[in-house]
Short mmCIF file of C-alpha atoms in Angstrom, two decimals:
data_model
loop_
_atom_site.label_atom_id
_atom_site.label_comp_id
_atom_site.label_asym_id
_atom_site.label_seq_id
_atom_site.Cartn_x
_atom_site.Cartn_y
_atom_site.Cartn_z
CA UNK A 1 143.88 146.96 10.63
CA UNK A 2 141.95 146.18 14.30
CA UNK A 3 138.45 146.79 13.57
CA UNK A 4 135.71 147.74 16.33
CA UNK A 5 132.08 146.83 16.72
CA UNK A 6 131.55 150.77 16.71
CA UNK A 7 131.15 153.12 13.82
CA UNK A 8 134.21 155.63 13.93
CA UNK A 9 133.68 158.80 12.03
CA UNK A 10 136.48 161.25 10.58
CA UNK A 11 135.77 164.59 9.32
CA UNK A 12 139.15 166.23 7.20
CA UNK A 13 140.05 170.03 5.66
CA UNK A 14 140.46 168.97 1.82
CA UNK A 15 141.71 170.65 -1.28
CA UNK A 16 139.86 168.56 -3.19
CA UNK A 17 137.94 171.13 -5.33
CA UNK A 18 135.97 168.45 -7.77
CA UNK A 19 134.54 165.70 -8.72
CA UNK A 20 137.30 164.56 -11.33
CA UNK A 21 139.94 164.92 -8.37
CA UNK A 22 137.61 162.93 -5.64
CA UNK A 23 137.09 159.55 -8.80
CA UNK A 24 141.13 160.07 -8.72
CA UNK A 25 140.81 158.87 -4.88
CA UNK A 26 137.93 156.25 -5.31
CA UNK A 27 139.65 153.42 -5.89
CA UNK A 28 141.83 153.47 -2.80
CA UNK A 29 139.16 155.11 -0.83
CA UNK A 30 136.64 152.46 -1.56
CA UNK A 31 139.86 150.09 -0.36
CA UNK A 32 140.54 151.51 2.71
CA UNK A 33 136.73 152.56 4.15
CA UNK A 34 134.55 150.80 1.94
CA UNK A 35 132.79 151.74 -1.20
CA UNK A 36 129.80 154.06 -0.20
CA UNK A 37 131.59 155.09 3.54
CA UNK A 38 133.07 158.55 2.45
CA UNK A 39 131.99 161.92 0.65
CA UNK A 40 133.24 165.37 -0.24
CA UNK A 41 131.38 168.19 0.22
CA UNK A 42 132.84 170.59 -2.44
CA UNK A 43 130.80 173.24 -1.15
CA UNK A 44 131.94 173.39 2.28
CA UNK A 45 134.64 176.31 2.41
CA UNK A 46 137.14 173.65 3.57
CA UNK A 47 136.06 170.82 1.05
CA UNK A 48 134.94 167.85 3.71
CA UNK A 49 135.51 164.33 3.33
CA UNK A 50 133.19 162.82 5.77
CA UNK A 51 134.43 158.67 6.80
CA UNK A 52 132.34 156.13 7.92
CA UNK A 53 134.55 153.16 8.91
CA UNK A 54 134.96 149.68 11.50
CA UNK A 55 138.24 151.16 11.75
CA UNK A 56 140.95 153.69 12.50
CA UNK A 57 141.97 154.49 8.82
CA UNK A 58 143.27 158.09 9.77
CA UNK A 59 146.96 157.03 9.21
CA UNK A 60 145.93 155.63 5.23
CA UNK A 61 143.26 158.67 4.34
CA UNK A 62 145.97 160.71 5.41
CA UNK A 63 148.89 159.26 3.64
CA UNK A 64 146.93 158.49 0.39
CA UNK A 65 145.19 162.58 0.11
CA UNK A 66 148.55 164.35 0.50
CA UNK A 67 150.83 161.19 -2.05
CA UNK A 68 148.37 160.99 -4.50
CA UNK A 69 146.92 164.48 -5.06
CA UNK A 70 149.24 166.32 -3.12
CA UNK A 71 146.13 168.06 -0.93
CA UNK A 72 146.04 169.72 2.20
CA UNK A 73 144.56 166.99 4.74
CA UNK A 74 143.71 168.30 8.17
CA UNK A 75 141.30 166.43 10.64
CA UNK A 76 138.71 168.34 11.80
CA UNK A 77 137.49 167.89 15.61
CA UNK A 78 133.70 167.96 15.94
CA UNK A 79 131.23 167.25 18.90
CA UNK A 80 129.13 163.30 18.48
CA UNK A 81 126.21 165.17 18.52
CA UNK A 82 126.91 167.43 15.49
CA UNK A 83 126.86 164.53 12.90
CA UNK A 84 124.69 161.17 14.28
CA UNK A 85 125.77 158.04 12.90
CA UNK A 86 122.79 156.79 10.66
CA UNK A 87 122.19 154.68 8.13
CA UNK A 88 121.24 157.47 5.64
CA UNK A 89 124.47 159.62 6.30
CA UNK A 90 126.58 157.41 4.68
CA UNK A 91 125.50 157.84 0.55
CA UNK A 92 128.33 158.78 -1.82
CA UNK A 93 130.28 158.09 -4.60
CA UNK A 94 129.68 155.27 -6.37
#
């Protein structure tokens, strides 16, 4: 996995709908991005999991959502200037 100097950020349609299914996913998660790098936003209509990452871990997130808990996985395009990359952005599950 090339990594890059740059913060890469990856936005995804989930069917995650709750907490018990996201601590299902935190173990590989934390694996793949980094413990603390990646949320779900169970309120969001399309249940977001926001990525922080050195890396381009769409191939992995991808694989691991729809194997493991058989969810809909979809990236979602958005503009740089809709979501900043800062420090504070990046809380989670721990």
């Amino acid at each position: 996995m090339p990594k890059t100097t740059e913060k890469l950020f990856f936005l995804y349609k989930t069917s995650i709908e709750n907490e018990h299914t996201a601590r299902l996913l935190k173990k590989d998660l934390d694996s793949i991005v980094g413990n603390g790098s990646w949320n779900f936003d169970f309120e969001d209509a399309d249940k977001v999991l926001r990525i922080i990452c050195f890396y381009d871990a769409r191939i992995y997130i991808e694989t691991l959502l729809i194997k493991k808990v058989s969810s809909i996985c979809v990236e979602l395009h958005y503009h740089p200037n809709e979501f900043p990359l800062k420090e504070e952005n990046q809380a989670i599950m721990r």
